[in-house]
Short mmCIF file of C-alpha atoms in Angstrom, two decimals:
data_model
loop_
_atom_site.label_atom_id
_atom_site.label_comp_id
_atom_site.label_asym_id
_atom_site.label_seq_id
_atom_site.Cartn_x
_atom_site.Cartn_y
_atom_site.Cartn_z
CA MET G 1174 -11.77 17.20 -26.68
CA GLN G 1175 -11.26 18.91 -23.37
CA SER G 1176 -12.59 15.74 -21.37
CA TYR G 1177 -12.30 12.14 -21.70
CA VAL G 1178 -15.70 11.85 -20.30
CA LYS G 1179 -16.95 13.51 -23.56
CA ASP G 1180 -14.90 11.51 -25.84
CA PRO G 1181 -16.85 8.65 -27.03
CA LYS G 1182 -13.89 6.36 -27.94
CA VAL G 1183 -12.35 6.66 -24.50
CA GLN G 1184 -15.79 5.90 -23.09
CA LYS G 1185 -15.99 2.88 -25.28
CA ASN G 1186 -12.67 1.74 -23.94
CA ARG G 1187 -12.99 2.91 -20.41
CA TRP G 1188 -13.36 -0.65 -18.97
CA TRP G 1189 -10.39 -1.83 -20.88
CA ILE G 1190 -8.55 1.10 -19.53
CA ILE G 1191 -9.18 0.19 -15.94
CA ILE G 1192 -8.03 -3.37 -16.74
CA ALA G 1193 -4.64 -2.12 -18.01
CA VAL G 1194 -4.34 0.11 -15.21
CA GLY G 1195 -5.48 -2.64 -12.58
CA MET G 1196 -3.08 -5.25 -13.99
CA PHE G 1197 -0.25 -3.08 -13.24
CA THR G 1198 -1.42 -2.05 -9.86
CA ILE G 1199 -1.51 -5.64 -8.84
CA MET G 1200 2.13 -6.25 -10.08
CA SER G 1201 3.44 -3.29 -8.35
CA THR G 1202 1.54 -3.76 -5.04
CA LEU G 1203 2.28 -7.50 -5.26
CA ASP G 1204 6.18 -7.14 -5.48
CA ALA G 1205 6.15 -5.28 -2.12
CA SER G 1206 4.93 -8.50 -0.24
CA ILE G 1207 5.89 -11.42 -2.49
CA VAL G 1208 9.50 -11.36 -1.88
CA ASN G 1209 9.30 -12.15 1.94
CA ILE G 1210 8.65 -15.62 1.56
CA ALA G 1211 11.63 -16.12 -0.80
CA LEU G 1212 14.14 -14.37 1.30
CA PRO G 1213 15.52 -17.48 2.86
CA VAL G 1214 16.13 -19.14 -0.50
CA MET G 1215 17.66 -15.91 -1.90
CA SER G 1216 20.00 -15.74 1.07
CA LYS G 1217 21.24 -19.13 0.35
CA ASP G 1218 21.50 -18.93 -3.36
CA LEU G 1219 23.19 -15.57 -3.43
CA HIS G 1220 25.59 -16.32 -0.63
CA VAL G 1221 24.54 -13.39 1.69
CA PRO G 1222 23.34 -13.26 5.31
CA MET G 1223 19.66 -13.06 5.96
CA ASN G 1224 19.83 -9.44 7.39
CA GLN G 1225 21.35 -8.45 4.05
CA ALA G 1226 18.88 -10.22 2.04
CA GLU G 1227 16.04 -8.25 3.73
CA TRP G 1228 17.13 -5.21 1.77
CA VAL G 1229 15.55 -6.86 -1.24
CA VAL G 1230 12.26 -5.76 0.31
CA SER G 1231 13.36 -2.75 2.29
CA ILE G 1232 15.03 -1.12 -0.92
CA TYR G 1233 11.96 -1.57 -2.84
CA LEU G 1234 9.69 0.12 -0.35
CA ILE G 1235 12.14 2.92 0.45
CA VAL G 1236 12.52 4.02 -3.05
CA ILE G 1237 8.84 3.85 -3.86
CA CYS G 1238 8.17 6.03 -0.92
CA ALA G 1239 10.82 8.41 -1.67
CA LEU G 1240 9.51 8.74 -5.27
CA LEU G 1241 5.84 8.75 -4.84
CA LEU G 1242 5.47 12.52 -4.57
CA MET G 1243 6.66 12.32 -8.33
CA GLY G 1244 2.94 12.20 -8.89
CA LYS G 1245 3.73 16.00 -9.80
CA LEU G 1246 5.41 14.57 -12.70
CA GLY G 1247 2.25 13.12 -13.94
CA ASP G 1248 0.50 16.44 -13.43
CA SER G 1249 3.31 18.47 -15.48
CA LEU G 1250 4.08 15.92 -18.31
CA GLY G 1251 0.79 13.86 -18.43
CA LYS G 1252 -0.35 11.01 -16.22
CA ILE G 1253 -0.87 8.39 -18.94
CA ARG G 1254 2.73 9.21 -20.40
CA VAL G 1255 4.37 8.60 -17.13
CA PHE G 1256 2.23 5.59 -16.40
CA ARG G 1257 3.28 4.07 -19.71
CA LEU G 1258 7.06 4.77 -18.83
CA GLY G 1259 6.65 3.20 -15.48
CA THR G 1260 5.32 0.03 -16.91
CA VAL G 1261 8.34 -0.36 -19.22
CA LEU G 1262 10.80 0.53 -16.29
CA PHE G 1263 9.04 -2.00 -13.93
CA THR G 1264 8.97 -4.77 -16.54
CA ILE G 1265 12.61 -4.36 -17.39
CA GLY G 1266 13.52 -4.37 -13.67
CA SER G 1267 11.45 -7.52 -13.17
CA LEU G 1268 13.57 -9.25 -16.05
CA LEU G 1269 16.75 -8.19 -14.21
CA ALA G 1270 15.60 -9.18 -11.00
CA GLY G 1271 15.01 -12.77 -12.00
CA PHE G 1272 18.66 -13.50 -12.72
CA ASN G 1273 20.35 -15.15 -9.65
CA HIS G 1274 23.86 -14.19 -10.52
CA SER G 1275 24.43 -11.20 -8.20
CA PHE G 1276 22.91 -9.68 -5.23
CA TYR G 1277 23.91 -6.29 -6.34
CA LEU G 1278 22.27 -6.72 -9.57
CA LEU G 1279 19.05 -7.74 -7.86
CA LEU G 1280 19.29 -4.66 -5.71
CA PHE G 1281 19.66 -2.51 -8.77
CA ALA G 1282 16.87 -4.28 -10.39
CA ARG G 1283 14.65 -3.60 -7.39
CA VAL G 1284 15.27 0.16 -7.40
CA MET G 1285 14.37 0.06 -11.23
CA GLN G 1286 11.13 -1.83 -10.29
CA ALA G 1287 10.32 0.65 -7.63
CA LEU G 1288 10.91 3.72 -9.76
CA GLY G 1289 8.57 2.17 -12.24
CA ALA G 1290 5.89 1.22 -9.52
CA SER G 1291 6.17 4.71 -8.14
CA MET G 1292 5.32 6.25 -11.50
CA THR G 1293 2.36 4.18 -11.86
CA MET G 1294 1.09 4.03 -8.30
CA ALA G 1295 1.20 8.10 -8.26
CA ASN G 1296 -0.98 8.22 -11.40
CA ASN G 1297 -3.40 5.25 -11.41
CA ASN G 1298 -6.23 6.81 -9.36
CA GLY G 1299 -5.83 10.14 -11.35
CA ILE G 1300 -6.24 8.33 -14.70
CA ILE G 1301 -9.46 6.57 -13.53
CA ILE G 1302 -10.92 9.89 -12.06
CA GLU G 1303 -10.09 11.67 -15.56
CA VAL G 1304 -11.55 8.67 -17.53
CA PHE G 1305 -14.82 7.90 -15.70
CA PRO G 1306 -17.88 9.86 -15.36
CA GLN G 1307 -18.97 11.19 -11.92
CA ASN G 1308 -21.74 8.37 -11.57
CA GLU G 1309 -19.15 5.57 -12.15
CA ARG G 1310 -16.08 6.80 -10.33
CA GLY G 1311 -16.80 5.04 -7.01
CA LYS G 1312 -17.31 1.58 -8.84
CA ALA G 1313 -13.98 2.16 -10.89
CA LEU G 1314 -12.00 3.18 -7.84
CA GLY G 1315 -13.45 0.30 -6.05
CA LEU G 1316 -12.05 -2.10 -8.70
CA ILE G 1317 -8.65 -0.35 -8.32
CA GLY G 1318 -9.00 -0.95 -4.52
CA SER G 1319 -9.48 -4.47 -5.23
CA PHE G 1320 -6.26 -4.72 -7.38
CA VAL G 1321 -4.52 -3.01 -4.48
CA ALA G 1322 -5.78 -5.56 -2.17
CA VAL G 1323 -4.94 -8.48 -4.13
CA GLY G 1324 -1.32 -7.22 -4.56
CA SER G 1325 -0.76 -6.06 -0.92
CA ILE G 1326 -2.30 -9.09 0.94
CA ALA G 1327 -1.83 -12.04 -1.53
CA GLY G 1328 1.86 -11.80 -2.20
CA PRO G 1329 3.04 -14.52 0.33
CA GLY G 1330 0.33 -17.01 -0.76
CA ILE G 1331 1.27 -16.39 -4.47
CA GLY G 1332 4.83 -16.52 -3.82
CA GLY G 1333 4.56 -19.85 -1.82
CA LEU G 1334 2.86 -21.51 -4.81
CA ILE G 1335 5.54 -20.28 -7.17
CA LEU G 1336 8.38 -21.32 -4.93
CA GLY G 1337 6.85 -24.76 -4.53
CA ALA G 1338 7.11 -25.46 -8.18
CA LEU G 1339 9.82 -23.02 -9.74
CA PRO G 1340 13.11 -21.23 -8.73
CA TRP G 1341 12.71 -17.92 -6.83
CA GLY G 1342 13.53 -15.89 -10.11
CA TYR G 1343 10.11 -16.63 -11.27
CA ILE G 1344 8.54 -14.49 -8.63
CA PHE G 1345 9.72 -11.63 -10.66
CA TRP G 1346 9.58 -13.09 -14.19
CA ILE G 1347 5.88 -13.68 -13.64
CA ASN G 1348 5.61 -9.92 -14.12
CA ILE G 1349 7.09 -9.92 -17.48
CA PRO G 1350 4.12 -11.44 -19.53
CA ILE G 1351 1.69 -9.37 -17.37
CA GLY G 1352 3.80 -6.44 -18.23
CA ILE G 1353 3.88 -7.03 -21.75
CA ILE G 1354 0.19 -7.68 -21.99
CA THR G 1355 -0.49 -4.47 -20.19
CA MET G 1356 1.74 -2.54 -22.38
CA ILE G 1357 0.02 -4.11 -25.41
CA VAL G 1358 -3.50 -3.33 -24.19
CA GLY G 1359 -2.41 0.29 -23.06
CA HIS G 1360 -1.08 0.77 -26.46
CA PHE G 1361 -4.55 0.25 -27.95
CA VAL G 1362 -6.88 1.71 -25.13
CA LEU G 1363 -4.91 4.43 -23.29
CA PRO G 1364 -5.63 7.81 -24.74
CA LYS G 1365 -3.33 10.66 -25.09
CA ASP G 1366 -3.02 13.02 -22.12
CA LEU G 1367 -5.22 16.10 -22.41
CA GLN G 1368 -4.29 17.86 -19.19
CA THR G 1369 -0.48 18.73 -18.66
CA SER G 1370 0.64 21.86 -16.68
CA HIS G 1371 4.06 21.68 -17.93
CA GLN G 1372 5.27 23.25 -14.67
CA PRO G 1373 8.70 22.87 -13.79
CA ILE G 1374 9.34 20.25 -11.09
CA ASP G 1375 10.55 21.55 -7.86
CA TRP G 1376 13.72 19.65 -7.46
CA GLY G 1377 14.72 21.63 -4.16
CA GLY G 1378 11.52 20.31 -2.49
CA PHE G 1379 11.92 16.95 -4.00
CA GLY G 1380 15.50 16.61 -2.72
CA SER G 1381 14.73 17.76 0.98
CA TYR G 1382 11.73 15.24 0.85
CA VAL G 1383 13.96 12.44 -0.17
CA LEU G 1384 16.52 13.49 2.56
CA ALA G 1385 13.61 13.04 5.00
CA ILE G 1386 11.91 10.05 3.84
CA VAL G 1387 15.12 7.61 3.42
CA PRO G 1388 16.64 8.18 6.89
CA PHE G 1389 13.13 7.63 8.33
CA PHE G 1390 12.51 4.32 6.65
CA LEU G 1391 16.13 3.30 7.47
CA ALA G 1392 15.45 4.01 11.03
CA VAL G 1393 12.23 2.25 11.10
CA SER G 1394 13.56 -0.85 9.14
CA LEU G 1395 17.02 -1.06 11.10
CA GLY G 1396 15.23 -0.13 14.37
CA GLN G 1397 13.32 -3.44 14.31
CA GLU G 1398 16.65 -5.37 14.13
CA VAL G 1399 18.90 -3.61 16.75
CA GLY G 1400 16.41 -1.66 18.82
CA PHE G 1401 14.89 2.10 18.64
CA GLY G 1402 17.02 3.11 21.61
CA LYS G 1403 20.30 3.07 19.72
CA PRO G 1404 21.99 6.58 19.49
CA TRP G 1405 22.54 6.18 15.58
CA ILE G 1406 18.91 5.18 15.11
CA ILE G 1407 17.68 8.18 17.13
CA GLY G 1408 20.15 10.28 15.16
CA LEU G 1409 18.32 8.99 11.82
CA PHE G 1410 14.96 9.94 13.14
CA ILE G 1411 16.24 13.48 14.27
CA PHE G 1412 17.80 13.93 10.87
CA ALA G 1413 14.59 12.99 9.13
CA VAL G 1414 12.59 15.42 11.04
CA LEU G 1415 14.95 18.26 10.43
CA ALA G 1416 15.03 17.34 6.75
CA PHE G 1417 11.25 17.40 6.60
CA GLY G 1418 11.16 20.70 8.44
CA LEU G 1419 13.63 21.95 5.48
CA PHE G 1420 11.21 20.39 3.05
CA VAL G 1421 8.25 22.32 4.53
CA ALA G 1422 10.15 25.80 4.48
CA ILE G 1423 11.19 25.33 0.88
CA GLU G 1424 7.66 24.40 -0.24
CA HIS G 1425 6.17 27.40 1.45
CA HIS G 1426 8.43 29.67 -0.71
CA ARG G 1427 7.91 28.03 -3.90
CA GLN G 1428 5.50 29.48 -6.51
CA THR G 1429 4.83 26.03 -7.97
CA PRO G 1430 5.70 23.70 -4.94
CA LEU G 1431 5.93 19.93 -5.20
CA VAL G 1432 3.26 19.63 -2.67
CA SER G 1433 0.81 22.48 -2.18
CA PHE G 1434 -0.03 22.62 1.45
CA LYS G 1435 -3.32 24.27 0.81
CA LEU G 1436 -4.43 20.61 -0.22
CA PHE G 1437 -4.33 19.75 3.50
CA ALA G 1438 -6.58 22.76 4.39
CA ASN G 1439 -9.29 20.71 2.73
CA HIS G 1440 -10.61 18.57 5.68
CA GLU G 1441 -12.15 16.11 3.37
CA PHE G 1442 -8.76 15.34 1.82
CA THR G 1443 -6.84 15.29 4.92
CA VAL G 1444 -9.09 13.27 7.14
CA SER G 1445 -9.49 10.61 4.44
CA LEU G 1446 -5.85 10.48 3.89
CA LEU G 1447 -5.00 10.00 7.57
CA THR G 1448 -7.79 7.47 7.92
CA GLY G 1449 -6.46 5.39 4.97
CA PHE G 1450 -3.19 5.51 6.58
CA LEU G 1451 -4.30 4.30 10.01
CA ILE G 1452 -6.21 1.52 8.26
CA PHE G 1453 -3.18 0.17 6.31
CA VAL G 1454 -1.12 0.16 9.62
CA THR G 1455 -4.05 -1.71 11.12
CA ASN G 1456 -4.20 -4.35 8.41
CA PHE G 1457 -0.56 -5.12 8.48
CA PHE G 1458 -0.86 -5.95 12.31
CA SER G 1459 -3.05 -8.88 11.11
CA ASN G 1460 -0.95 -9.45 8.06
CA VAL G 1461 2.30 -9.91 10.09
CA ILE G 1462 0.89 -11.66 13.09
CA THR G 1463 -1.71 -14.05 11.59
CA PRO G 1464 1.11 -16.29 9.98
CA PHE G 1465 2.74 -16.61 13.41
CA TYR G 1466 -0.75 -17.71 14.97
CA LEU G 1467 -1.79 -20.06 12.06
CA GLU G 1468 1.62 -21.84 11.49
CA ASN G 1469 3.36 -21.69 14.85
CA ALA G 1470 0.74 -21.52 17.42
CA ARG G 1471 -1.82 -23.75 15.67
CA GLY G 1472 0.50 -25.97 13.50
CA PHE G 1473 -1.15 -25.25 10.12
CA SER G 1474 1.05 -25.79 7.23
CA ALA G 1475 2.42 -22.74 5.31
CA THR G 1476 0.14 -23.74 2.32
CA HIS G 1477 -2.93 -24.10 4.65
CA ALA G 1478 -2.05 -20.87 6.51
CA GLY G 1479 -1.62 -19.11 2.92
CA TYR G 1480 -5.27 -20.28 1.84
CA LEU G 1481 -6.84 -19.10 5.09
CA MET G 1482 -5.10 -15.60 4.68
CA MET G 1483 -6.27 -15.52 1.02
CA VAL G 1484 -9.80 -15.15 2.46
CA PHE G 1485 -9.16 -11.54 3.16
CA PRO G 1486 -8.36 -10.39 -0.41
CA ILE G 1487 -10.95 -12.64 -1.94
CA VAL G 1488 -13.80 -10.96 0.18
CA GLN G 1489 -12.38 -7.68 -0.37
CA VAL G 1490 -12.24 -8.14 -4.26
CA ILE G 1491 -15.81 -9.13 -4.20
CA ILE G 1492 -17.02 -6.34 -1.97
CA ALA G 1493 -14.90 -3.37 -3.19
CA PRO G 1494 -16.71 -2.89 -6.50
CA LEU G 1495 -20.09 -3.27 -4.93
CA SER G 1496 -19.26 -0.79 -2.29
CA GLY G 1497 -17.92 1.46 -5.16
CA SER G 1498 -21.20 1.19 -7.09
CA LEU G 1499 -23.23 1.86 -3.92
CA SER G 1500 -21.18 4.89 -3.18
CA ASP G 1501 -22.08 6.35 -6.58
CA LYS G 1502 -25.63 6.22 -5.45
CA ILE G 1503 -25.86 7.09 -1.94
CA GLY G 1504 -22.43 8.84 -1.54
CA PRO G 1505 -19.20 7.70 0.21
CA TYR G 1506 -19.50 8.85 3.69
CA PHE G 1507 -21.84 6.39 5.52
CA LEU G 1508 -20.06 3.41 3.74
CA THR G 1509 -16.72 4.61 5.04
CA LEU G 1510 -18.17 4.33 8.57
CA VAL G 1511 -19.70 0.93 7.91
CA GLY G 1512 -16.43 -0.38 6.79
CA LEU G 1513 -14.63 0.95 9.69
CA GLY G 1514 -16.96 -0.44 12.15
CA ALA G 1515 -16.51 -4.00 10.46
CA ILE G 1516 -12.75 -3.58 10.52
CA LEU G 1517 -12.85 -2.66 14.06
CA ILE G 1518 -15.02 -5.60 15.03
CA ALA G 1519 -12.34 -7.86 13.20
CA GLN G 1520 -9.57 -6.36 15.32
CA VAL G 1521 -11.55 -7.25 18.48
CA GLY G 1522 -12.03 -10.84 16.86
CA TYR G 1523 -8.30 -11.28 16.25
CA ALA G 1524 -7.46 -10.18 19.80
CA MET G 1525 -9.94 -12.76 21.08
CA TRP G 1526 -8.27 -15.66 19.16
CA HIS G 1527 -6.73 -18.42 21.43
CA LEU G 1528 -5.07 -21.86 21.00
CA ALA G 1529 -8.55 -23.72 20.49
CA SER G 1530 -10.20 -21.25 18.41
CA PRO G 1531 -12.43 -23.04 16.08
CA LEU G 1532 -11.40 -22.97 12.31
CA TRP G 1533 -14.75 -21.31 11.34
CA VAL G 1534 -14.24 -18.54 13.90
CA ILE G 1535 -10.90 -17.89 12.36
CA ILE G 1536 -12.28 -17.78 8.78
CA VAL G 1537 -15.23 -15.48 9.71
CA ILE G 1538 -12.97 -12.82 11.53
CA ILE G 1539 -10.61 -12.81 8.49
CA ALA G 1540 -13.56 -12.55 6.18
CA VAL G 1541 -15.11 -9.63 8.13
CA ASN G 1542 -11.85 -7.83 8.04
CA GLY G 1543 -11.85 -8.32 4.09
CA PHE G 1544 -15.43 -7.13 4.06
CA GLY G 1545 -14.70 -4.03 6.14
CA ASN G 1546 -11.67 -3.02 4.03
CA GLY G 1547 -13.75 -3.69 0.73
CA VAL G 1548 -16.59 -1.29 2.03
CA PHE G 1549 -14.08 1.27 3.19
CA GLN G 1550 -11.20 1.61 0.73
CA SER G 1551 -13.38 2.61 -2.44
CA PRO G 1552 -15.50 5.24 -0.84
CA ASN G 1553 -12.44 6.78 0.97
CA ASN G 1554 -10.24 6.81 -2.30
CA THR G 1555 -13.26 8.41 -3.81
CA ILE G 1556 -13.23 11.32 -1.26
CA ILE G 1557 -9.53 11.80 -1.46
CA MET G 1558 -9.46 12.15 -5.27
CA SER G 1559 -12.77 14.14 -5.58
CA ALA G 1560 -11.71 16.67 -3.06
CA VAL G 1561 -8.91 18.03 -5.34
CA ALA G 1562 -8.78 20.17 -8.54
CA PRO G 1563 -8.00 18.20 -11.79
CA LYS G 1564 -4.61 19.90 -11.90
CA ASP G 1565 -3.72 18.39 -8.53
CA LEU G 1566 -4.90 14.74 -9.29
CA GLY G 1567 -1.28 13.57 -9.73
CA ILE G 1568 -0.02 14.76 -6.50
CA ALA G 1569 -3.07 13.71 -4.77
CA GLY G 1570 -2.79 10.13 -6.15
CA GLY G 1571 0.91 10.15 -5.13
CA LEU G 1572 -0.05 11.17 -1.60
CA ASN G 1573 -2.63 8.52 -1.37
CA ALA G 1574 -0.24 5.80 -2.53
CA LEU G 1575 2.34 7.36 0.05
CA ALA G 1576 0.01 6.97 2.98
CA ARG G 1577 -0.67 3.40 1.73
CA ASN G 1578 2.95 2.35 1.60
CA LEU G 1579 3.88 4.33 4.64
CA GLY G 1580 1.08 2.57 6.60
CA MET G 1581 2.36 -0.83 5.33
CA VAL G 1582 5.99 -0.17 6.49
CA VAL G 1583 4.80 1.43 9.84
CA GLY G 1584 2.39 -1.43 10.14
CA ILE G 1585 4.97 -4.04 9.83
CA SER G 1586 7.44 -2.16 12.17
CA ALA G 1587 4.79 -1.48 14.82
CA ALA G 1588 3.32 -4.95 14.78
CA THR G 1589 6.71 -6.68 15.14
CA THR G 1590 7.91 -4.35 17.78
CA THR G 1591 4.74 -4.40 19.73
CA LEU G 1592 4.59 -8.17 19.63
CA PHE G 1593 7.94 -8.92 20.50
CA ALA G 1594 8.23 -6.14 23.19
CA ALA G 1595 4.93 -7.55 24.94
CA MET G 1596 6.32 -11.09 24.81
CA SER G 1597 9.76 -9.93 26.31
CA HIS G 1598 7.97 -8.08 29.17
CA THR G 1599 6.04 -11.04 30.14
CA ALA G 1600 8.84 -13.50 29.88
CA GLY G 1601 11.25 -11.15 31.65
CA HIS G 1602 13.89 -11.20 29.00
CA HIS G 1603 14.45 -9.98 25.43
CA MET G 1604 12.77 -11.86 22.79
CA SER G 1605 12.94 -11.55 19.06
CA THR G 1606 11.71 -14.86 17.55
CA TYR G 1607 8.76 -16.96 17.98
CA PRO G 1608 8.67 -18.51 21.59
CA THR G 1609 8.89 -22.27 20.54
CA GLY G 1610 7.13 -24.47 23.09
CA HIS G 1611 5.59 -21.36 24.87
CA ASN G 1612 2.48 -20.79 22.76
CA GLN G 1613 0.59 -19.13 25.56
CA LEU G 1614 3.46 -16.48 25.62
CA PHE G 1615 2.94 -15.60 21.99
CA ILE G 1616 -0.91 -15.42 22.55
CA SER G 1617 -0.38 -12.75 25.31
CA GLY G 1618 1.80 -10.83 23.14
CA MET G 1619 -0.44 -11.13 20.11
CA ARG G 1620 -3.39 -9.78 22.38
CA VAL G 1621 -1.57 -6.74 23.17
CA ALA G 1622 -0.45 -5.99 19.74
CA PHE G 1623 -4.12 -6.20 18.55
CA VAL G 1624 -5.09 -3.93 21.36
CA VAL G 1625 -2.90 -1.36 19.58
CA ALA G 1626 -4.58 -2.14 16.35
CA ILE G 1627 -7.91 -1.61 18.15
CA ILE G 1628 -6.96 1.80 19.23
CA LEU G 1629 -5.76 2.90 15.71
CA CYS G 1630 -8.98 1.83 14.28
CA VAL G 1631 -11.03 3.62 17.03
CA ILE G 1632 -9.14 6.75 16.11
CA ALA G 1633 -9.91 6.21 12.48
CA PHE G 1634 -13.66 5.63 13.23
CA ILE G 1635 -14.01 8.65 15.51
CA LEU G 1636 -12.22 10.87 12.78
CA THR G 1637 -14.70 9.68 10.18
CA ALA G 1638 -17.83 9.76 12.43
CA TYR G 1639 -16.97 13.46 13.39
CA ARG G 1640 -16.51 14.41 9.49
CA MET G 1641 -19.75 12.91 8.61
CA TRP G 1642 -21.54 14.74 11.44
CA GLN G 1643 -19.88 18.16 10.42
CA ASN G 1644 -21.03 17.46 6.84
CA ARG G 1645 -24.68 16.84 7.81
CA LYS G 1646 -24.60 19.80 10.06
CA GLN G 1647 -23.50 21.96 7.34
CA THR G 1648 -26.07 20.72 4.90
CA ALA G 1649 -28.86 20.69 7.40
#
C-alpha cells in the first residue's frame, strides 16, 4: 500500500488512531500549564526559592520549542516511529518527575518530558493528515484541536483538583497510566510508516536554531522578573537575533535544509501560521489575567475560578469537531473568519469587565471565546497542513506546534508585562504583584492589557479577511 487512505485495515482503525494520538496530545500540552498551580508546594517541599521553582515550567517550554523543528526527524525516519518513541520518553520522564527527592532530578525529568512531547507534537497533525481521507480531515484535525485546547487551558483546574487530594508528584504520575494505555492502543492500531525520506538531518541548521531559540526564551522569561531594560537581557535578545540570522544563512545553503523557506512563499501556509500564533498569544492574555480578576478582584475561591475558566475548553471541545466537519463540506476559509470574529468580540467583552459584572456575563464572554477558538482552530490547522507536500508534513506540523508554544510563551510574557506596566503607570510607582486593596487599579491595568489583545486579534482578522478576498478574486 502506498497510502493509508487506501489501506482498509488502517481505515477501520482510523478513529482509534486519533484517540491514541489525541490522548498523548492532551498529556503533552497539559504538562505545559498544570505545573504552575503546584509551584508554591514544590518550592516548599524541595527547599528552593520560588524564582528557581519557576524553572520547572520554563525549562519544559524552552526545550519543547528548541526541539519542535525536529519534526524533520519524522519526515526522515517516519512520523509514527518518532511519535512512538516520544510517548515512551514522555512517560518515563513523568515517572521520574513525580519523585520529590531532588530539584535537579525534577529538572532532568522535565527535559525528558519535553523531548518526548516535542517528538509527538511535531508529528501528530502529520499522522492525522496521512491517515484520514480528504473529506474527513477537517473533523479529525478539529478533534486534535479539542485535545490541544483541553491540555493548554485546563491545566490549572485539573492541577488544583489533584493537589486538593494528593501530593504534587501525582500531577506527573497521572500521565503514567494514560501513557501506558496510549502505548498499548498505539501498538495495536498505529500502522507502520509508509513515507520516510531517509534524508540526513541538518545538524548545523538545528544547532544554530537552538542557539537562537534558547537565548530568546531566556530573555523573555527572565525579562519578566528583572525588567527588559537590563543590559544582559538586551544582550540575550541580540544574541538570539544574530543566531537566527546564522540559521537562515545556513538553511539557504543546504540541499536538504531543516526548514525549507520555500514553505513560507506559500501564502496559505504563512498567513495561517501567523494567524494561529497571534490567536495563541491572545488566548494567554485571558488565561493569565482572568484568574487575577476572578480570585483577587471578585473574591471567588480558586476552585470556583477554575470551574469558570473550564467553560472555555469545554465549549471548544464541543465546537471544534463540529467546525471541522463543516469545513470538510464548505471549506475552511469562511469558518476561520467567523471564529476570529467571535474571539475578537470576546476580547472586547473581557476589556469591559468591571467589579460588578454579573456572573452570567462572565460565563458568556468566556464561552464566546471558547466558541470562537473552537470554530477557528480546526479550519486553520487544515489550511496549514493541506498547504504543504506530503514530504513536508513533519516540518509543517513542527512549525505549527512551534507557533502554538511560542504564542503561549509570548502571550504569558506580554500579558503580565502589559498588565503590571499599566498598573505601575497609573499608580506612579513600580508594581509586580496584585494591588491588594486597590481593585480598581487592577481593572484599569486589565483593560489596557485587553486592548493589546484586541489589536492582535484585529491584525489576525484583517490578514484572514484579505486572504479570503484574494482567494475569491483568483477563483472568480
